[in-house]
PDB file of C-alpha atoms in Angstrom:
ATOM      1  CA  UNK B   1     -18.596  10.025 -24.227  1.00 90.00           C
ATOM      2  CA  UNK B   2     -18.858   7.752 -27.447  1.00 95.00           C
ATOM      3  CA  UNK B   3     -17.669   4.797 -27.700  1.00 96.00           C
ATOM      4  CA  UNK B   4     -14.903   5.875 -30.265  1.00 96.00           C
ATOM      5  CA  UNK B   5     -13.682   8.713 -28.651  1.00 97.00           C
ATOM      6  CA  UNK B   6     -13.414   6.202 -26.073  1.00 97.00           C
ATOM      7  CA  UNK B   7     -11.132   3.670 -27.971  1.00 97.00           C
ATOM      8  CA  UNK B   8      -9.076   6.768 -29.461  1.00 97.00           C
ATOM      9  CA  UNK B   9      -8.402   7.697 -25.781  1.00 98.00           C
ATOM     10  CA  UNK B  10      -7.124   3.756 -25.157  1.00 98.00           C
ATOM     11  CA  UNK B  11      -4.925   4.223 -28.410  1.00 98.00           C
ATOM     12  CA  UNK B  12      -3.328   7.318 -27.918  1.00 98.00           C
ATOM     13  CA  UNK B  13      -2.541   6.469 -23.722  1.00 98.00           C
ATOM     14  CA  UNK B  14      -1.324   2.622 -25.222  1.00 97.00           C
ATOM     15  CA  UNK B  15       0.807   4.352 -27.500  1.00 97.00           C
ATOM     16  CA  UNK B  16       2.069   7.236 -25.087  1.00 97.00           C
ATOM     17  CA  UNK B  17       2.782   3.998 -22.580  1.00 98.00           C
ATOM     18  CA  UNK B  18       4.976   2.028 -25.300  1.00 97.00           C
ATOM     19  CA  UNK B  19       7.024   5.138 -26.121  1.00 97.00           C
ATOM     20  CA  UNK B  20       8.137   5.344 -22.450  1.00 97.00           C
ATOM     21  CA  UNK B  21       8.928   1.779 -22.315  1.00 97.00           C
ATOM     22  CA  UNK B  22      10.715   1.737 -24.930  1.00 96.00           C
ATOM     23  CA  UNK B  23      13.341   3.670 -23.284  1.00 91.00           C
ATOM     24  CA  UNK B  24      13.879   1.598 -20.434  1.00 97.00           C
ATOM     25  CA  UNK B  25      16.686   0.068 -18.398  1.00 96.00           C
ATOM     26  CA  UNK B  26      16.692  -3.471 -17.841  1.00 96.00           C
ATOM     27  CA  UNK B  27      16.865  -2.281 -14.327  1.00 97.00           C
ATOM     28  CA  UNK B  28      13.739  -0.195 -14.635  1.00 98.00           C
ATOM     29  CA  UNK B  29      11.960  -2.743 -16.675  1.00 97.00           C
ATOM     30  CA  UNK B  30      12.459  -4.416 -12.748  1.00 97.00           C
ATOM     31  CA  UNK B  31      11.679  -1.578 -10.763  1.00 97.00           C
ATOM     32  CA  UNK B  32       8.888  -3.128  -8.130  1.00 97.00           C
ATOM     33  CA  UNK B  33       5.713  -1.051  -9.329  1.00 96.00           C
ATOM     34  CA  UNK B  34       2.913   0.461  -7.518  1.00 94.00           C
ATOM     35  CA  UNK B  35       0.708  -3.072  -7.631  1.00 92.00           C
ATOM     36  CA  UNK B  36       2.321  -4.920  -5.066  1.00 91.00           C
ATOM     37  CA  UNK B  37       4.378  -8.031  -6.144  1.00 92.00           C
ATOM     38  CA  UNK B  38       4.141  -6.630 -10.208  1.00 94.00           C
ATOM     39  CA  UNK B  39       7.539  -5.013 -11.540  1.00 96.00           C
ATOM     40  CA  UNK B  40       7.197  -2.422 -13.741  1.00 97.00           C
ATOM     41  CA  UNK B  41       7.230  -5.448 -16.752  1.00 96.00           C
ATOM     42  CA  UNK B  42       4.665  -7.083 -15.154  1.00 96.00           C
ATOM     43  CA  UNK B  43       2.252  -4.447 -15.178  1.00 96.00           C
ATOM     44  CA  UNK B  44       3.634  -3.468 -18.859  1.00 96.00           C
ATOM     45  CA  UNK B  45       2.669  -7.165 -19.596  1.00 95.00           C
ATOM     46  CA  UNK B  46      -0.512  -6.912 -18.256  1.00 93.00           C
ATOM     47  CA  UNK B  47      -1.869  -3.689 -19.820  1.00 95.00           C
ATOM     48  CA  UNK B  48      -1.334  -4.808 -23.033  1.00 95.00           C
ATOM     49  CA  UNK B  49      -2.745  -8.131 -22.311  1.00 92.00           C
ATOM     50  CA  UNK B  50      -6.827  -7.155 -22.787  1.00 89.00           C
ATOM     51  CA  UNK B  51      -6.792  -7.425 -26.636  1.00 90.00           C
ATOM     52  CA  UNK B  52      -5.270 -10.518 -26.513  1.00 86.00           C
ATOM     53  CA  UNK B  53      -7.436 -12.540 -24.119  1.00 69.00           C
ATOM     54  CA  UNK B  54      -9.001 -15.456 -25.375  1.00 67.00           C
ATOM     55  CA  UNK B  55     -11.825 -17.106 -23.489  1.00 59.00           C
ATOM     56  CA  UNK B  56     -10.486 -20.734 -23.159  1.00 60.00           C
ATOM     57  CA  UNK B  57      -7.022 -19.854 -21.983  1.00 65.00           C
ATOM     58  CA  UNK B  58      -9.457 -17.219 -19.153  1.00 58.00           C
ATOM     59  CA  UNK B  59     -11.373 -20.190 -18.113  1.00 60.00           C
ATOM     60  CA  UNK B  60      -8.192 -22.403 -17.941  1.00 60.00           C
ATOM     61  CA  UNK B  61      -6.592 -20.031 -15.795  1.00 59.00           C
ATOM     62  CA  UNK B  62      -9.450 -19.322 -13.310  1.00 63.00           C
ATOM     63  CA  UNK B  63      -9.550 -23.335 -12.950  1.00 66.00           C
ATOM     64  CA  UNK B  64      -6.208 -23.264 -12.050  1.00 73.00           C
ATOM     65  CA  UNK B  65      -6.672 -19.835  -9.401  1.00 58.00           C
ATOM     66  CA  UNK B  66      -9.863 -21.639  -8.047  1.00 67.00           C
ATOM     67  CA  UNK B  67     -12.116 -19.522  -8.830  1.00 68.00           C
ATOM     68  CA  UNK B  68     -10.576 -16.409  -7.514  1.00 65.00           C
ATOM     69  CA  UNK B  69      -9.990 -13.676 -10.305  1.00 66.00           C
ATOM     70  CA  UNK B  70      -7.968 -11.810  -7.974  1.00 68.00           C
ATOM     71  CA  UNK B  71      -5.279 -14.909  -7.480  1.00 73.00           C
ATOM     72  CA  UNK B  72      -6.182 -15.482 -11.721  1.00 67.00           C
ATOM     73  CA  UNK B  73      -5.507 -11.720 -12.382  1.00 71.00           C
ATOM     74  CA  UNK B  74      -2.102 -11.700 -10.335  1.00 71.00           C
ATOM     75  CA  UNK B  75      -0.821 -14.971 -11.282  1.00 80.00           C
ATOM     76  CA  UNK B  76      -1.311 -14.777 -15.109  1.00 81.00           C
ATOM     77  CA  UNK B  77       0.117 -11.032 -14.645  1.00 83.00           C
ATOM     78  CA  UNK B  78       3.222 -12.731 -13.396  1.00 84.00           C
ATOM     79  CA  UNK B  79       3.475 -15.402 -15.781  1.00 86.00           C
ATOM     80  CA  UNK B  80       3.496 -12.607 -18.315  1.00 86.00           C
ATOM     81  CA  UNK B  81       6.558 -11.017 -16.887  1.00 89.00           C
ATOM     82  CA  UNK B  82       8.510 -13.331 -16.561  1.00 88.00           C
ATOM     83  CA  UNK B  83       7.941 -14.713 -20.291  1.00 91.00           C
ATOM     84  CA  UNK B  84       8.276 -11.902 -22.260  1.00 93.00           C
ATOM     85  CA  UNK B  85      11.079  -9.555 -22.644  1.00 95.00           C
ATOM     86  CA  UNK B  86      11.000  -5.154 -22.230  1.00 96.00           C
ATOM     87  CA  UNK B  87      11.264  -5.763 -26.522  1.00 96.00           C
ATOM     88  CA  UNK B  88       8.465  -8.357 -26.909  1.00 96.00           C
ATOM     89  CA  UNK B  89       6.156  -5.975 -24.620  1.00 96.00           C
ATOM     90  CA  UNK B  90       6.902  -2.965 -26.550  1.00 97.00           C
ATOM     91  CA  UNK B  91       6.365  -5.114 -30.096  1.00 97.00           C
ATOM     92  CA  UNK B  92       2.995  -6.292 -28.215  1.00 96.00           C
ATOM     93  CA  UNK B  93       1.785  -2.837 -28.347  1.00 97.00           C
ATOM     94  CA  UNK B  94       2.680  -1.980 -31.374  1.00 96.00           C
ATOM     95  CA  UNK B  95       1.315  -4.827 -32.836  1.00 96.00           C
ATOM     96  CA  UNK B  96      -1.931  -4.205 -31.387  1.00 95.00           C
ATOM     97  CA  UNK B  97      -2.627  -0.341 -31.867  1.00 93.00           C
ATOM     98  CA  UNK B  98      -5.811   0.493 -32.745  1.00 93.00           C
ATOM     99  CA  UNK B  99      -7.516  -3.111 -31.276  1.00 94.00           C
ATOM    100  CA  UNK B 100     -10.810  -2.982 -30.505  1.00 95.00           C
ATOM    101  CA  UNK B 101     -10.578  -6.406 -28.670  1.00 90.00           C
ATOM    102  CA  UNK B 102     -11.369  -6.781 -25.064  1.00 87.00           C
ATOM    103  CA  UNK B 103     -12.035  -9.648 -22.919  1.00 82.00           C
ATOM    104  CA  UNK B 104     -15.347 -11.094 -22.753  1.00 76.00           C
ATOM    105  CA  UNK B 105     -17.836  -9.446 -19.933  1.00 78.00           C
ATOM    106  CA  UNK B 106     -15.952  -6.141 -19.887  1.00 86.00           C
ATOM    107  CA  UNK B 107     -17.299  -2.472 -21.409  1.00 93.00           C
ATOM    108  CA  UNK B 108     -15.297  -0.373 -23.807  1.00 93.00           C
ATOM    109  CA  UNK B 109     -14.220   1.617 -20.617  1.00 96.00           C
ATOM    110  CA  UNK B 110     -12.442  -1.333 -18.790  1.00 95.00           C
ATOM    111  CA  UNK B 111      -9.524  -1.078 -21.165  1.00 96.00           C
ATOM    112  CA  UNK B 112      -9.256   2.313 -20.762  1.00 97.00           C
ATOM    113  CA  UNK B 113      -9.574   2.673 -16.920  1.00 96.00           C
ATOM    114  CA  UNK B 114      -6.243  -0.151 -17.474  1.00 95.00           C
ATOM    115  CA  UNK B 115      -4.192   1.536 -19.028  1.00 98.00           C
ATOM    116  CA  UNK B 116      -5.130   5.630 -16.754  1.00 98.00           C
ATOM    117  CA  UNK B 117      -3.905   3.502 -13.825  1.00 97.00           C
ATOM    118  CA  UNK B 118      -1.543   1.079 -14.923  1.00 97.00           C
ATOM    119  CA  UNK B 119       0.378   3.917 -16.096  1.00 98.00           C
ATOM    120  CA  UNK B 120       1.019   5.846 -13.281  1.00 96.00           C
ATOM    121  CA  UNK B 121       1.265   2.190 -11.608  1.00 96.00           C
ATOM    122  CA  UNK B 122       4.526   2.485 -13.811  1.00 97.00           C
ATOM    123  CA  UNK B 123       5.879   5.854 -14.132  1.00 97.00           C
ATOM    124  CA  UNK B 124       5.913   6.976 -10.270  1.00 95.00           C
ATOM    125  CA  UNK B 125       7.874   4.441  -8.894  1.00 95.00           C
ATOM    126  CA  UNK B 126      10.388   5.412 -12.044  1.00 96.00           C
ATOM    127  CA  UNK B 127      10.579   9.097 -11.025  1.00 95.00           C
ATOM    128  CA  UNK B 128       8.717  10.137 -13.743  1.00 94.00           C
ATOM    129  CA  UNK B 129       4.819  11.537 -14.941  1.00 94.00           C
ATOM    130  CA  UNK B 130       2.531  11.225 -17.101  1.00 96.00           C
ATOM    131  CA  UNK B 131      -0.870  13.611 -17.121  1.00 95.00           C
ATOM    132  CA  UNK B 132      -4.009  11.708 -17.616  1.00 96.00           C
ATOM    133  CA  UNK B 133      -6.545  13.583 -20.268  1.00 97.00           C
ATOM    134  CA  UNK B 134      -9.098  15.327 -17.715  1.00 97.00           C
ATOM    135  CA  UNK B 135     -12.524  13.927 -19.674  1.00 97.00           C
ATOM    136  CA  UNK B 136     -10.849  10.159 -20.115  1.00 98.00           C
ATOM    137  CA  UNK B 137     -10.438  10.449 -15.780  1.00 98.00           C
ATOM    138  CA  UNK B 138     -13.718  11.298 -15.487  1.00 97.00           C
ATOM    139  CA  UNK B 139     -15.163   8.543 -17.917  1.00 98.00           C
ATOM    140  CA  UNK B 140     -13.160   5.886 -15.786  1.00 97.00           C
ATOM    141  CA  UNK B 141     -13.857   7.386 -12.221  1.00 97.00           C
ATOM    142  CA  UNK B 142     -17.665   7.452 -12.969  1.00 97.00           C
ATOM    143  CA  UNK B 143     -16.777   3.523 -14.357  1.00 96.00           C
ATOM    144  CA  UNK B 144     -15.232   2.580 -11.104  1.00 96.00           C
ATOM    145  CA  UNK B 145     -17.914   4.519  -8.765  1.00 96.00           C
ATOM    146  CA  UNK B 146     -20.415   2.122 -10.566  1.00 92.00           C
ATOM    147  CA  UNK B 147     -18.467  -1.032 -10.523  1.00 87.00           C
ATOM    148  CA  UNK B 148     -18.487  -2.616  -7.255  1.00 79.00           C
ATOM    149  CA  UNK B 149     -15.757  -5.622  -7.898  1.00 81.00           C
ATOM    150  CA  UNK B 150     -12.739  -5.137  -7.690  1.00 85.00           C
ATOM    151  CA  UNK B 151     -12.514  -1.763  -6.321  1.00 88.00           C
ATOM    152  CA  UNK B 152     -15.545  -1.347  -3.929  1.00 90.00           C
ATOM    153  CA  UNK B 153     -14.552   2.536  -4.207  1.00 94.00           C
ATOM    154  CA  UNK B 154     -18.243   3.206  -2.692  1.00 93.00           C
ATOM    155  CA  UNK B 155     -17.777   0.760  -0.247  1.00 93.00           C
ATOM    156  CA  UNK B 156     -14.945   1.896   0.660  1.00 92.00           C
ATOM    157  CA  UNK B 157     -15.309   5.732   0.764  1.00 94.00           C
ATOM    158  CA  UNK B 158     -18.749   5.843   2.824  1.00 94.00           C
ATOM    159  CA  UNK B 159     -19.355   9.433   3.994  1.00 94.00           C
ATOM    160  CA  UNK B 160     -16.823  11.205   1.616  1.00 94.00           C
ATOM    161  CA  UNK B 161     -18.035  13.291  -1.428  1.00 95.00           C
ATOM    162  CA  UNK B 162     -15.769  13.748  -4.269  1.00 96.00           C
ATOM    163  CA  UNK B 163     -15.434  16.931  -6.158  1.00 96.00           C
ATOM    164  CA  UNK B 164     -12.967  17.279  -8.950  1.00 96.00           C
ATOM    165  CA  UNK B 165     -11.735  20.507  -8.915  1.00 95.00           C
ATOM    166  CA  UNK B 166     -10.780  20.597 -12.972  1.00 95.00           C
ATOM    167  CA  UNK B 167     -14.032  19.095 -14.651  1.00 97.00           C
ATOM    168  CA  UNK B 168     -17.467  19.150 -13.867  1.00 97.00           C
ATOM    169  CA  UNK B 169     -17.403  16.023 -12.048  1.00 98.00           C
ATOM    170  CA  UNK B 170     -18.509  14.591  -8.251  1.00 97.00           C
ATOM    171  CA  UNK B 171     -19.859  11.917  -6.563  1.00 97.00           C
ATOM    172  CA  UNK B 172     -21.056  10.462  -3.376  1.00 96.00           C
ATOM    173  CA  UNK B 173     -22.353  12.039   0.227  1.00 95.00           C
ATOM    174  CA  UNK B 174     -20.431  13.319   3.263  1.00 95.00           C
ATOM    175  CA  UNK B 175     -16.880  14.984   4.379  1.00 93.00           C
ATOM    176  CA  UNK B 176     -15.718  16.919   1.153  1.00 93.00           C
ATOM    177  CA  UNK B 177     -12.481  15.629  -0.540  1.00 93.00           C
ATOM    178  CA  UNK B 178     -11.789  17.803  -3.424  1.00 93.00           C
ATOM    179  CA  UNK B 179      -8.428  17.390  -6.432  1.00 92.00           C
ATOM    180  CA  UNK B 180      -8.113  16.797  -9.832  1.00 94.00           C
ATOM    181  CA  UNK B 181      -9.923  14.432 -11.675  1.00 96.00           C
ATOM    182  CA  UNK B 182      -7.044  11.823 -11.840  1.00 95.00           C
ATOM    183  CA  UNK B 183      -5.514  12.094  -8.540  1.00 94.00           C
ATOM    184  CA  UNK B 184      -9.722  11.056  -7.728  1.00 96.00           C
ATOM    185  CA  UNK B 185      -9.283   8.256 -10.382  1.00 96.00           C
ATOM    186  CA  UNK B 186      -6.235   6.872  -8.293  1.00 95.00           C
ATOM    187  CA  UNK B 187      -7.842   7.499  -4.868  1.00 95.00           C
ATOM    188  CA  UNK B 188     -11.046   5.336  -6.379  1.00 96.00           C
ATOM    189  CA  UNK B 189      -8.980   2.803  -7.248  1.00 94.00           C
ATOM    190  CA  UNK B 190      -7.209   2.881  -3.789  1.00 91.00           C
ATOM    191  CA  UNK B 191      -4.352   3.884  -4.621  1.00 88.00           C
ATOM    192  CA  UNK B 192      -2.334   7.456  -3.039  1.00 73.00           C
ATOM    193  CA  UNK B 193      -2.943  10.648  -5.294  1.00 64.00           C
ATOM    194  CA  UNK B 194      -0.139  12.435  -7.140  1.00 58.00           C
ATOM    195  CA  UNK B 195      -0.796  16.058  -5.875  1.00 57.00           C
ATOM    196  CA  UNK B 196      -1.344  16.990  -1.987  1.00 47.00           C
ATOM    197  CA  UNK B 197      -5.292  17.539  -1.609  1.00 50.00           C
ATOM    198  CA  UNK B 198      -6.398  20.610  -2.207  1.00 48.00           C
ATOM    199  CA  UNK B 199      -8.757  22.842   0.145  1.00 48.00           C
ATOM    200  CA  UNK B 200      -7.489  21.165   2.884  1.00 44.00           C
ATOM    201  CA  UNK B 201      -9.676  18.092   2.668  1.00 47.00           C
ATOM    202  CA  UNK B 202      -8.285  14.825   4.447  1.00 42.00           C
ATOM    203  CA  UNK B 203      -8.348  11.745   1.934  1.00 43.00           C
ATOM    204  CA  UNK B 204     -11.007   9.112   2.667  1.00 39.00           C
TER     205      UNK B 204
END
């Protein structure tokens, strides 16, 4: 895919994020979401965080985790929450529609695999759905296949072959596990899908 259909995928699922949030409770704004120990604003925070990372306040903050992004990632995540309000989030994304920023050592796809997951990180705990485009999936499941850290998705689905069963899309060797592209995205990412497999196949 080019890299501008790319970006106009990351606007359009920004934007289609900031609508939704927009609506929120208070209450929902702290609705635990499904990254533990992020509320819903804490992964709203975080999402919306790429175009705005700067590479002094990065380093200062992975001196401070130790050199662990992990511990970085959740921490400044946190930190985000808790300082900005539902309103400020919302006015983040606004602000920044259309960014082509991105932090530093990342691909045009990282920001878009972000905000695919986050999303549903957000709207399934809160009862509600969002559909992922089919070809943006695939562009981020082929991403995270080929990115070892942090999801070691090959790692960690040795012997399993996936097969999306609504684009021309598969990858890796063994027991069958076949769904739709983004229920595949989430399972790559570890996370559970949204649909029961179909065909039968057991999840890896």
């Amino acid at each position: 895919m080019e890299t501008e259909q790319i970006w106009r995928y990351v606007d359009a699922e920004r934007a289609a994020l900031a609508d939704l949030l927009e609506g929120l409770s208070e209450a929902e704004w702290a609705t635990p979401s499904a990254c533990p120990g992020w509320t819903v604003r804490d992964v709203a925070a975080h999402v919306i965080s790429s175009p705005q990372a700067r590479v002094l306040p990065v380093l200062a903050g992975m001196i401070r985790a130790r050199g662990n992004f992990n511990r970085f990632v959740f921490e400044e995540t946190r930190r985000l929450g808790a300082r900005y309000s539902g309103a400020e989030i919302v006015a983040q994304y606004r602000r920044f529609a259309g960014s082509r920023r991105r932090p530093l050592g990342t691909t045009v796809v990282d920001p878009l695999l972000d905000v695919l997951i986050h999303t549903q990180d957000i709207v399934r705990p809160l009862g509600r759905t969002h559909e992922m485009p089919p070809d943006a999936a695939m562009v981020a499941a082929d991403r995270i296949w080929t990115k070892s850290f942090p999801f070691k998705a090959r790692k960690r689905l040795t012997g399993s072959r996936l097969v999306a069963t609504d684009v021309d899309w598969s990858v890796g060797e063994g027991t069958e596990i076949r769904g739709p592209i983004a229920d595949l995205l989430l399972l790559l990412s570890g996370r559970e899908p949204v649909r029961p497999w179909t065909d039968g196949a057991a999840r890896g």
